[in-house]
Amino acid sequence: MTSLTARPPVLVRSYAWLDAHARQVALAAVALSLLLAGGYALVLGDTLRYLDERVYVQLAGSLASGAGYSADGVQATAYRPPGYPFLLTPVHGLTGGDVLAMRFVGVLALAGCVWFGYRVGRRVFAAPAGALAAVVLACYPLLTYTATALYPQVPGLFLLLVTIDCGMSAVETRGGRRVADVVIAGLAGGLLVLTVPNFALSVVLVPVWMAWKRRGAWGAAAAVLALAVAVPGAWCVRNALALHAFVPVSTNDGINLLLGNSEHTTAGSGTEVDISRYEQHAKDHHLDEVGINRYFSDSAVDWITEHPGDAAVLYGEKLANTFSFSSDMATSGQGGRTADLVLALTYYPVLLLAVLRVGLARRWPLSRTETLLAVLVVLNFLLQAVFFTRLRFRVPLDGLTVLLAASVVVRFARGSRGA
C-alpha cells in the first residue's frame, strides 16, 4: 500500500483539511450554487427562450387552474411527461404564473443536487470526494445554465441522486429511519420516471443494487421498487381514463424515436428532421394523439429493420454526438463560441477523470457504489442514442460523471490503494 506520507505535502495537507471540513465545504457549495444559479435566474427574468419552456408553463397553468393536464385547457393530453409540470404547478398557482418564480424550482433543485452529490460522493469513497463533487456541481456551467431554463433535466438529476442516496441509506439503517429512506427513495424514483422517462431502467437498478449490496435488504429493495412503480402506475390509470389507451408515461416517445431514426436523420439533427411525410399521413388518416404516437414509433422501427446497416452507423454517430460540447440547447442563436469553449473546458476534464477512475479499477477496485454510477452512466448513454441526442439530455449523466471524477482525484490525494 502506498504510504500517505509518500505524497507531496500539499496533497497530504489538502486531503486532511478537506476530510476535516467536508460537511462545511458542501454547505458552502450549496450556498454558492444558490448564489450563481439564483443570480443568473434574476438576469433571465420572465423571458422564455425556448418552445419547450412555454409548453411546460402552459401545462402547469392548466393544472393550477383545475383544467387538468392539458396544453390548451380543454383537450386532455399525455404528450409531455408530467413530472416536471407537476413540480411547477404549486409555484404557478401561488404566483399567478410568474416565470421567474418557476425558474427557482430549477435553482433549488440544483442546490439539492449539490447537497445530495456530497452525500452520494462520500459513500463513493470518502467525505472529501463528496465535498469536491459538491463544489464542482455548484460551479459546473452546464448545470447552472440548464437549472435556470424551464427544463426537467436538473430536477431529474436531483430526484436520481435522492433515489440513490436514500436507497443506499435504507441498506444501512433499521427501524423508522429505514422506512423513511425506503419511502423517499421509492417516491423519488417514481417521480423521476414521470420527469425523465429514460431513467426508468435506472430506477429499477437502484433496488437491484440494494439487494446486491446486502442480502438482508431484499425487503427494502422490493418496497422501493413497488413504490417507484406505483407512481407512474397511477398516471397510467389517468391516461386510460382520459385517453382510453395504455400510455405508460407520455405519447411523445414515438416522435422522438422517429426523429432519431428516419431517412433524413443525422447524428446532430436533433428535432430539425424532415418527417413531413409521416405527419401528413397521420393527418390524412385523422389519427389521434395515441394513434400518432404508435404510427411514428412503428415507422421508426420499420426504417431500422429495412436499413439495418444505416441504422447501426447512425446509432454509433449519435452515441459519439452525446459527448459533444455544443451549447445549442434547442433554439438557434443561444450560446456561441465562448460558451462552447467553456463547456468543453469543463466537461472533457471531468469525463477523462471519470474514464481514468474506471481504467484504474485494478489498482483501486471499484466500490459497489462506483460500479452503480458507472453502469448508470454507460447504460443511459446507450439508451439516449436510441432516440436522438442533445446536450441538455446529458445533464443528469454529467452529475454522475462528476462523482466518479471526484473519486479518482481524492484517491490520488490520499494515496491509498484501498477502496
CSV table of C-alpha atoms in Angstrom, one decimal:
chain,number,residue,atom,x,y,z
A,1,MET,CA,0.0,0.0,0.0
A,2,THR,CA,1.3,3.4,-1.0
A,3,SER,CA,2.1,5.5,2.1
A,4,LEU,CA,0.2,8.7,2.7
A,5,THR,CA,3.4,10.4,3.5
A,6,ALA,CA,4.9,9.5,0.1
A,7,ARG,CA,2.5,12.0,-1.5
A,8,PRO,CA,3.5,15.6,-2.0
A,9,PRO,CA,2.9,17.6,1.3
A,10,VAL,CA,0.4,19.9,-0.4
A,11,LEU,CA,-1.8,16.9,-1.3
A,12,VAL,CA,-1.4,15.5,2.2
A,13,ARG,CA,-2.5,18.8,3.8
A,14,SER,CA,-5.3,19.3,1.3
A,15,TYR,CA,-6.8,15.9,1.9
A,16,ALA,CA,-6.5,16.3,5.7
A,17,TRP,CA,-8.2,19.7,5.6
A,18,LEU,CA,-10.9,18.6,3.2
A,19,ASP,CA,-11.5,15.5,5.3
A,20,ALA,CA,-11.9,17.6,8.5
A,21,HIS,CA,-14.2,20.2,6.8
A,22,ALA,CA,-16.1,18.2,4.2
A,23,ARG,CA,-19.6,19.0,5.5
A,24,GLN,CA,-18.8,22.7,5.8
A,25,VAL,CA,-17.4,22.8,2.3
A,26,ALA,CA,-20.5,21.0,1.0
A,27,LEU,CA,-22.8,23.5,2.7
A,28,ALA,CA,-20.7,26.4,1.3
A,29,ALA,CA,-21.1,24.8,-2.2
A,30,VAL,CA,-24.9,24.7,-1.7
A,31,ALA,CA,-24.8,28.5,-0.9
A,32,LEU,CA,-22.6,29.1,-3.9
A,33,SER,CA,-25.0,27.2,-6.1
A,34,LEU,CA,-27.9,29.3,-4.9
A,35,LEU,CA,-25.9,32.5,-5.5
A,36,LEU,CA,-24.7,31.6,-9.0
A,37,ALA,CA,-27.9,30.0,-10.3
A,38,GLY,CA,-30.2,32.4,-8.5
A,39,GLY,CA,-28.3,35.4,-9.8
A,40,TYR,CA,-28.5,34.0,-13.4
A,41,ALA,CA,-32.2,33.4,-13.0
A,42,LEU,CA,-32.7,37.0,-12.0
A,43,VAL,CA,-30.8,38.1,-15.1
A,44,LEU,CA,-33.1,36.0,-17.3
A,45,GLY,CA,-36.2,37.2,-15.6
A,46,ASP,CA,-39.5,36.4,-17.3
A,47,THR,CA,-38.1,35.8,-20.7
A,48,LEU,CA,-38.9,32.4,-22.1
A,49,ARG,CA,-36.2,31.4,-24.6
A,50,TYR,CA,-37.4,28.0,-25.8
A,51,LEU,CA,-40.6,26.5,-27.1
A,52,ASP,CA,-40.4,23.7,-24.5
A,53,GLU,CA,-40.4,26.3,-21.7
A,54,ARG,CA,-43.6,27.8,-23.0
A,55,VAL,CA,-45.3,24.4,-23.2
A,56,TYR,CA,-44.3,23.4,-19.6
A,57,VAL,CA,-45.7,26.7,-18.4
A,58,GLN,CA,-49.0,26.1,-20.2
A,59,LEU,CA,-49.3,22.6,-18.8
A,60,ALA,CA,-48.5,23.8,-15.2
A,61,GLY,CA,-51.1,26.6,-15.7
A,62,SER,CA,-53.7,24.2,-16.8
A,63,LEU,CA,-53.1,22.1,-13.8
A,64,ALA,CA,-53.1,25.1,-11.5
A,65,SER,CA,-56.4,26.3,-12.9
A,66,GLY,CA,-58.1,23.0,-12.4
A,67,ALA,CA,-58.4,22.2,-16.1
A,68,GLY,CA,-56.4,19.1,-15.8
A,69,TYR,CA,-53.3,18.0,-17.7
A,70,SER,CA,-53.9,19.9,-21.0
A,71,ALA,CA,-51.9,22.1,-23.3
A,72,ASP,CA,-54.9,24.2,-24.3
A,73,GLY,CA,-57.0,23.9,-21.1
A,74,VAL,CA,-59.6,21.8,-23.0
A,75,GLN,CA,-58.2,18.6,-24.5
A,76,ALA,CA,-56.5,16.1,-22.2
A,77,THR,CA,-53.0,15.1,-23.2
A,78,ALA,CA,-50.1,13.0,-22.3
A,79,TYR,CA,-47.7,14.3,-24.9
A,80,ARG,CA,-45.2,15.6,-22.4
A,81,PRO,CA,-44.0,13.6,-19.3
A,82,PRO,CA,-46.0,15.1,-16.4
A,83,GLY,CA,-43.4,15.0,-13.6
A,84,TYR,CA,-41.8,18.5,-14.3
A,85,PRO,CA,-45.2,20.3,-14.8
A,86,PHE,CA,-46.3,18.7,-11.5
A,87,LEU,CA,-43.3,20.4,-9.8
A,88,LEU,CA,-44.1,23.7,-11.4
A,89,THR,CA,-47.8,23.7,-10.7
A,90,PRO,CA,-47.7,24.8,-7.0
A,91,VAL,CA,-45.4,27.7,-7.9
A,92,HIS,CA,-47.6,28.6,-10.8
A,93,GLY,CA,-50.7,28.6,-8.6
A,94,LEU,CA,-49.1,30.6,-5.8
A,95,THR,CA,-47.6,33.3,-8.1
A,96,GLY,CA,-50.1,33.5,-10.8
A,97,GLY,CA,-47.7,32.0,-13.4
A,98,ASP,CA,-44.7,34.1,-12.6
A,99,VAL,CA,-41.9,32.7,-14.8
A,100,LEU,CA,-39.0,34.0,-12.6
A,101,ALA,CA,-40.5,32.2,-9.6
A,102,MET,CA,-40.8,29.0,-11.6
A,103,ARG,CA,-37.1,29.3,-12.6
A,104,PHE,CA,-36.3,28.9,-8.9
A,105,VAL,CA,-37.7,25.4,-9.0
A,106,GLY,CA,-34.6,24.5,-11.0
A,107,VAL,CA,-32.3,26.7,-8.9
A,108,LEU,CA,-33.5,24.9,-5.7
A,109,ALA,CA,-33.2,21.5,-7.5
A,110,LEU,CA,-29.6,22.3,-8.4
A,111,ALA,CA,-28.8,23.2,-4.7
A,112,GLY,CA,-30.3,19.9,-3.8
A,113,CYS,CA,-28.1,18.2,-6.4
A,114,VAL,CA,-25.1,19.8,-4.8
A,115,TRP,CA,-26.0,18.5,-1.3
A,116,PHE,CA,-27.0,15.0,-2.4
A,117,GLY,CA,-24.0,14.9,-4.7
A,118,TYR,CA,-22.0,15.4,-1.5
A,119,ARG,CA,-23.9,12.6,0.3
A,120,VAL,CA,-23.5,10.1,-2.6
A,121,GLY,CA,-19.9,11.2,-3.1
A,122,ARG,CA,-18.9,10.4,0.5
A,123,ARG,CA,-20.4,7.0,0.0
A,124,VAL,CA,-18.4,6.5,-3.2
A,125,PHE,CA,-15.1,6.8,-1.4
A,126,ALA,CA,-14.8,9.3,1.5
A,127,ALA,CA,-16.1,12.6,2.7
A,128,PRO,CA,-13.5,14.6,0.7
A,129,ALA,CA,-14.8,13.0,-2.5
A,130,GLY,CA,-18.3,14.2,-1.7
A,131,ALA,CA,-17.1,17.7,-0.8
A,132,LEU,CA,-15.1,18.0,-4.0
A,133,ALA,CA,-18.1,16.8,-6.1
A,134,ALA,CA,-20.3,19.3,-4.4
A,135,VAL,CA,-18.0,22.2,-5.3
A,136,VAL,CA,-17.7,21.1,-8.9
A,137,LEU,CA,-21.5,20.6,-9.2
A,138,ALA,CA,-22.1,24.1,-7.8
A,139,CYS,CA,-19.7,25.7,-10.3
A,140,TYR,CA,-20.5,23.5,-13.4
A,141,PRO,CA,-21.7,25.9,-16.1
A,142,LEU,CA,-24.0,23.5,-17.9
A,143,LEU,CA,-25.8,22.6,-14.7
A,144,THR,CA,-26.3,26.3,-13.9
A,145,TYR,CA,-27.5,27.1,-17.4
A,146,THR,CA,-29.9,24.2,-17.5
A,147,ALA,CA,-31.2,24.8,-14.0
A,148,THR,CA,-32.3,28.3,-14.9
A,149,ALA,CA,-34.1,27.1,-18.0
A,150,LEU,CA,-37.6,25.6,-17.5
A,151,TYR,CA,-36.4,22.2,-18.4
A,152,PRO,CA,-36.7,18.9,-16.4
A,153,GLN,CA,-33.1,17.7,-16.5
A,154,VAL,CA,-31.7,19.3,-13.3
A,155,PRO,CA,-34.8,18.3,-11.2
A,156,GLY,CA,-34.3,14.9,-12.8
A,157,LEU,CA,-30.7,14.7,-11.6
A,158,PHE,CA,-31.9,15.8,-8.1
A,159,LEU,CA,-34.5,13.0,-8.0
A,160,LEU,CA,-32.0,10.5,-9.2
A,161,LEU,CA,-29.4,11.4,-6.5
A,162,VAL,CA,-32.1,11.3,-3.9
A,163,THR,CA,-33.2,7.8,-5.1
A,164,ILE,CA,-29.6,6.6,-5.0
A,165,ASP,CA,-28.7,8.2,-1.6
A,166,CYS,CA,-31.9,7.1,0.2
A,167,GLY,CA,-31.6,3.6,-1.4
A,168,MET,CA,-28.1,3.4,0.0
A,169,SER,CA,-29.2,4.6,3.4
A,170,ALA,CA,-32.0,2.1,3.5
A,171,VAL,CA,-29.5,-0.7,3.2
A,172,GLU,CA,-27.5,0.6,6.2
A,173,THR,CA,-30.3,1.7,8.6
A,174,ARG,CA,-33.0,0.0,10.7
A,175,GLY,CA,-36.5,0.8,12.1
A,176,GLY,CA,-38.2,4.1,11.4
A,177,ARG,CA,-35.2,5.5,9.6
A,178,ARG,CA,-35.2,2.7,7.1
A,179,VAL,CA,-38.9,3.1,6.5
A,180,ALA,CA,-38.4,6.8,5.8
A,181,ASP,CA,-35.5,6.1,3.4
A,182,VAL,CA,-37.5,3.4,1.5
A,183,VAL,CA,-40.5,5.7,1.1
A,184,ILE,CA,-38.4,8.7,-0.1
A,185,ALA,CA,-36.3,6.6,-2.4
A,186,GLY,CA,-39.4,4.9,-3.9
A,187,LEU,CA,-41.4,8.1,-4.4
A,188,ALA,CA,-38.4,10.0,-5.8
A,189,GLY,CA,-37.7,7.2,-8.2
A,190,GLY,CA,-41.4,7.1,-9.3
A,191,LEU,CA,-41.4,10.8,-9.8
A,192,LEU,CA,-38.2,10.6,-11.8
A,193,VAL,CA,-39.8,8.2,-14.2
A,194,LEU,CA,-42.5,10.7,-14.8
A,195,THR,CA,-40.0,13.5,-15.2
A,196,VAL,CA,-37.3,11.9,-17.3
A,197,PRO,CA,-38.7,8.6,-18.6
A,198,ASN,CA,-35.4,7.5,-20.0
A,199,PHE,CA,-34.3,6.9,-16.4
A,200,ALA,CA,-36.9,4.2,-15.8
A,201,LEU,CA,-34.4,1.4,-16.0
A,202,SER,CA,-32.0,3.3,-13.8
A,203,VAL,CA,-34.7,3.5,-11.1
A,204,VAL,CA,-35.1,-0.3,-11.4
A,205,LEU,CA,-31.3,-0.8,-10.9
A,206,VAL,CA,-31.2,1.1,-7.6
A,207,PRO,CA,-33.2,-1.6,-5.7
A,208,VAL,CA,-31.3,-4.3,-7.6
A,209,TRP,CA,-28.1,-2.6,-6.2
A,210,MET,CA,-29.6,-2.5,-2.7
A,211,ALA,CA,-30.2,-6.3,-2.8
A,212,TRP,CA,-26.7,-6.9,-4.2
A,213,LYS,CA,-25.1,-4.8,-1.5
A,214,ARG,CA,-26.7,-6.7,1.4
A,215,ARG,CA,-28.8,-9.9,1.5
A,216,GLY,CA,-31.0,-8.6,4.3
A,217,ALA,CA,-32.0,-5.6,2.1
A,218,TRP,CA,-34.3,-7.7,-0.1
A,219,GLY,CA,-37.4,-6.4,1.6
A,220,ALA,CA,-36.4,-2.8,1.5
A,221,ALA,CA,-35.4,-3.2,-2.2
A,222,ALA,CA,-38.8,-4.7,-3.0
A,223,ALA,CA,-40.6,-1.9,-1.2
A,224,VAL,CA,-38.6,0.8,-3.1
A,225,LEU,CA,-39.4,-0.9,-6.4
A,226,ALA,CA,-43.1,-1.2,-5.6
A,227,LEU,CA,-43.4,2.5,-4.7
A,228,ALA,CA,-41.4,3.5,-7.7
A,229,VAL,CA,-43.8,1.5,-9.9
A,230,ALA,CA,-46.9,2.8,-8.1
A,231,VAL,CA,-46.3,6.4,-9.0
A,232,PRO,CA,-46.2,6.0,-12.9
A,233,GLY,CA,-48.8,3.3,-12.4
A,234,ALA,CA,-51.3,5.9,-11.1
A,235,TRP,CA,-50.5,8.0,-14.1
A,236,CYS,CA,-51.3,5.0,-16.4
A,237,VAL,CA,-54.7,4.8,-14.8
A,238,ARG,CA,-55.3,8.5,-15.5
A,239,ASN,CA,-54.2,8.0,-19.1
A,240,ALA,CA,-56.5,5.0,-19.5
A,241,LEU,CA,-59.4,7.1,-18.3
A,242,ALA,CA,-58.6,10.3,-20.2
A,243,LEU,CA,-57.1,8.9,-23.4
A,244,HIS,CA,-58.8,5.4,-23.4
A,245,ALA,CA,-55.4,3.8,-24.1
A,246,PHE,CA,-52.4,2.3,-22.3
A,247,VAL,CA,-49.8,5.1,-22.1
A,248,PRO,CA,-47.1,4.3,-19.6
A,249,VAL,CA,-45.8,7.9,-19.3
A,250,SER,CA,-46.2,10.1,-22.4
A,251,THR,CA,-47.1,10.0,-26.1
A,252,ASN,CA,-44.0,11.6,-27.4
A,253,ASP,CA,-41.7,8.6,-27.4
A,254,GLY,CA,-42.9,7.8,-31.0
A,255,ILE,CA,-41.9,11.1,-32.5
A,256,ASN,CA,-38.6,11.1,-30.5
A,257,LEU,CA,-37.8,7.6,-31.9
A,258,LEU,CA,-38.8,8.8,-35.5
A,259,LEU,CA,-36.7,11.9,-35.2
A,260,GLY,CA,-33.7,9.8,-34.3
A,261,ASN,CA,-34.3,7.0,-36.8
A,262,SER,CA,-35.6,8.0,-40.3
A,263,GLU,CA,-34.2,8.7,-43.7
A,264,HIS,CA,-33.4,12.3,-43.0
A,265,THR,CA,-31.9,11.9,-39.5
A,266,THR,CA,-28.2,12.8,-38.9
A,267,ALA,CA,-26.2,12.5,-35.8
A,268,GLY,CA,-26.7,16.0,-34.7
A,269,SER,CA,-30.0,16.9,-36.3
A,270,GLY,CA,-32.0,16.7,-33.1
A,271,THR,CA,-35.5,17.9,-33.8
A,272,GLU,CA,-34.6,19.5,-37.1
A,273,VAL,CA,-35.5,16.5,-39.2
A,274,ASP,CA,-37.9,16.4,-42.1
A,275,ILE,CA,-40.7,14.0,-41.1
A,276,SER,CA,-43.4,15.9,-43.0
A,277,ARG,CA,-44.5,12.8,-45.0
A,278,TYR,CA,-45.2,10.9,-41.7
A,279,GLU,CA,-47.0,13.9,-40.3
A,280,GLN,CA,-49.1,14.2,-43.5
A,281,HIS,CA,-50.0,10.5,-43.3
A,282,ALA,CA,-51.2,10.9,-39.7
A,283,LYS,CA,-53.2,14.0,-40.7
A,284,ASP,CA,-54.8,12.3,-43.7
A,285,HIS,CA,-55.8,9.3,-41.5
A,286,HIS,CA,-57.2,11.5,-38.7
A,287,LEU,CA,-55.1,9.8,-36.1
A,288,ASP,CA,-55.5,10.9,-32.5
A,289,GLU,CA,-52.6,11.6,-30.1
A,290,VAL,CA,-52.2,7.9,-29.2
A,291,GLY,CA,-52.5,6.8,-32.8
A,292,ILE,CA,-49.9,9.3,-34.0
A,293,ASN,CA,-47.5,8.1,-31.3
A,294,ARG,CA,-48.0,4.5,-32.3
A,295,TYR,CA,-47.7,5.2,-36.0
A,296,PHE,CA,-44.5,7.2,-35.6
A,297,SER,CA,-43.0,4.5,-33.4
A,298,ASP,CA,-43.9,1.8,-35.9
A,299,SER,CA,-42.5,3.9,-38.8
A,300,ALA,CA,-39.1,4.3,-37.0
A,301,VAL,CA,-38.9,0.6,-36.3
A,302,ASP,CA,-39.8,-0.2,-39.9
A,303,TRP,CA,-36.9,2.1,-41.1
A,304,ILE,CA,-34.5,0.5,-38.7
A,305,THR,CA,-35.4,-3.1,-39.8
A,306,GLU,CA,-35.3,-2.1,-43.5
A,307,HIS,CA,-32.0,-0.3,-43.2
A,308,PRO,CA,-30.0,-2.1,-40.5
A,309,GLY,CA,-26.6,-1.0,-41.8
A,310,ASP,CA,-27.5,2.6,-42.0
A,311,ALA,CA,-29.3,2.4,-38.6
A,312,ALA,CA,-26.2,0.9,-37.0
A,313,VAL,CA,-23.9,3.6,-38.4
A,314,LEU,CA,-26.3,6.3,-37.4
A,315,TYR,CA,-26.6,4.9,-33.8
A,316,GLY,CA,-22.8,5.0,-33.5
A,317,GLU,CA,-22.7,8.6,-34.7
A,318,LYS,CA,-25.5,9.6,-32.3
A,319,LEU,CA,-23.6,7.9,-29.5
A,320,ALA,CA,-20.5,9.9,-30.3
A,321,ASN,CA,-22.5,13.1,-30.6
A,322,THR,CA,-23.6,12.5,-27.0
A,323,PHE,CA,-20.1,13.8,-25.9
A,324,SER,CA,-20.4,17.0,-28.0
A,325,PHE,CA,-19.8,20.3,-26.2
A,326,SER,CA,-22.0,22.4,-28.4
A,327,SER,CA,-24.1,24.8,-26.4
A,328,ASP,CA,-27.1,24.7,-28.7
A,329,MET,CA,-30.0,23.8,-26.4
A,330,ALA,CA,-32.9,23.9,-28.7
A,331,THR,CA,-33.0,27.4,-30.3
A,332,SER,CA,-30.6,28.8,-32.7
A,333,GLY,CA,-28.7,31.9,-31.6
A,334,GLN,CA,-28.2,30.7,-28.0
A,335,GLY,CA,-24.7,30.2,-26.7
A,336,GLY,CA,-21.9,30.8,-29.1
A,337,ARG,CA,-18.2,30.0,-29.4
A,338,THR,CA,-17.3,31.3,-26.0
A,339,ALA,CA,-20.0,29.2,-24.4
A,340,ASP,CA,-18.8,26.2,-26.4
A,341,LEU,CA,-15.3,26.7,-25.2
A,342,VAL,CA,-16.4,27.0,-21.5
A,343,LEU,CA,-18.4,23.8,-21.8
A,344,ALA,CA,-15.6,21.9,-23.5
A,345,LEU,CA,-13.0,23.1,-20.8
A,346,THR,CA,-15.3,22.0,-18.0
A,347,TYR,CA,-16.8,18.8,-19.4
A,348,TYR,CA,-13.8,17.0,-21.0
A,349,PRO,CA,-11.5,17.1,-18.0
A,350,VAL,CA,-14.3,15.7,-15.9
A,351,LEU,CA,-15.0,13.0,-18.5
A,352,LEU,CA,-11.4,12.0,-18.7
A,353,LEU,CA,-11.0,11.7,-14.9
A,354,ALA,CA,-14.1,9.5,-14.8
A,355,VAL,CA,-12.7,7.3,-17.5
A,356,LEU,CA,-9.4,7.2,-15.6
A,357,ARG,CA,-11.3,6.1,-12.5
A,358,VAL,CA,-12.7,3.1,-14.3
A,359,GLY,CA,-9.4,2.5,-16.0
A,360,LEU,CA,-7.7,2.2,-12.6
A,361,ALA,CA,-10.1,-0.4,-11.4
A,362,ARG,CA,-7.3,-2.9,-11.0
A,363,ARG,CA,-5.2,-0.6,-8.8
A,364,TRP,CA,-8.2,0.8,-6.9
A,365,PRO,CA,-11.1,-1.7,-7.2
A,366,LEU,CA,-14.4,0.0,-7.9
A,367,SER,CA,-16.7,0.2,-4.8
A,368,ARG,CA,-20.2,-1.1,-5.3
A,369,THR,CA,-21.4,2.5,-5.4
A,370,GLU,CA,-18.9,3.4,-8.0
A,371,THR,CA,-20.0,0.4,-10.0
A,372,LEU,CA,-23.6,1.5,-9.8
A,373,LEU,CA,-22.7,5.0,-11.0
A,374,ALA,CA,-20.5,3.8,-13.9
A,375,VAL,CA,-23.3,1.4,-15.0
A,376,LEU,CA,-25.9,4.1,-14.9
A,377,VAL,CA,-23.8,6.5,-17.0
A,378,VAL,CA,-22.9,3.9,-19.6
A,379,LEU,CA,-26.4,2.5,-19.7
A,380,ASN,CA,-28.1,5.9,-20.2
A,381,PHE,CA,-25.6,6.9,-22.9
A,382,LEU,CA,-26.6,3.8,-24.8
A,383,LEU,CA,-30.3,4.4,-24.3
A,384,GLN,CA,-30.3,8.0,-25.2
A,385,ALA,CA,-28.6,7.2,-28.6
A,386,VAL,CA,-31.6,5.0,-29.5
A,387,PHE,CA,-33.6,8.2,-29.9
A,388,PHE,CA,-31.7,11.4,-30.6
A,389,THR,CA,-29.0,13.1,-28.6
A,390,ARG,CA,-28.9,16.7,-27.3
A,391,LEU,CA,-26.6,18.4,-24.8
A,392,ARG,CA,-29.2,19.0,-22.2
A,393,PHE,CA,-30.3,15.4,-22.2
A,394,ARG,CA,-26.8,14.6,-20.9
A,395,VAL,CA,-27.0,16.9,-17.9
A,396,PRO,CA,-28.0,14.2,-15.3
A,397,LEU,CA,-25.2,12.0,-16.5
A,398,ASP,CA,-22.7,14.8,-16.1
A,399,GLY,CA,-23.7,14.9,-12.5
A,400,LEU,CA,-22.9,11.2,-12.0
A,401,THR,CA,-19.7,11.6,-14.1
A,402,VAL,CA,-18.6,14.4,-11.7
A,403,LEU,CA,-18.9,11.9,-8.8
A,404,LEU,CA,-16.6,9.4,-10.5
A,405,ALA,CA,-14.1,12.1,-11.3
A,406,ALA,CA,-14.0,13.4,-7.8
A,407,SER,CA,-13.4,9.9,-6.5
A,408,VAL,CA,-10.2,9.4,-8.6
A,409,VAL,CA,-8.9,12.9,-7.7
A,410,VAL,CA,-9.3,12.2,-3.9
A,411,ARG,CA,-7.8,8.8,-4.2
A,412,PHE,CA,-4.7,10.3,-5.7
A,413,ALA,CA,-4.6,12.9,-3.0
A,414,ARG,CA,-5.0,10.3,-0.3
A,415,GLY,CA,-2.5,7.9,-1.9
A,416,SER,CA,-4.3,4.8,-0.9
A,417,ARG,CA,-5.0,1.6,-2.8
A,418,GLY,CA,-7.9,0.7,-0.5
A,419,ALA,CA,-11.5,1.0,-1.7
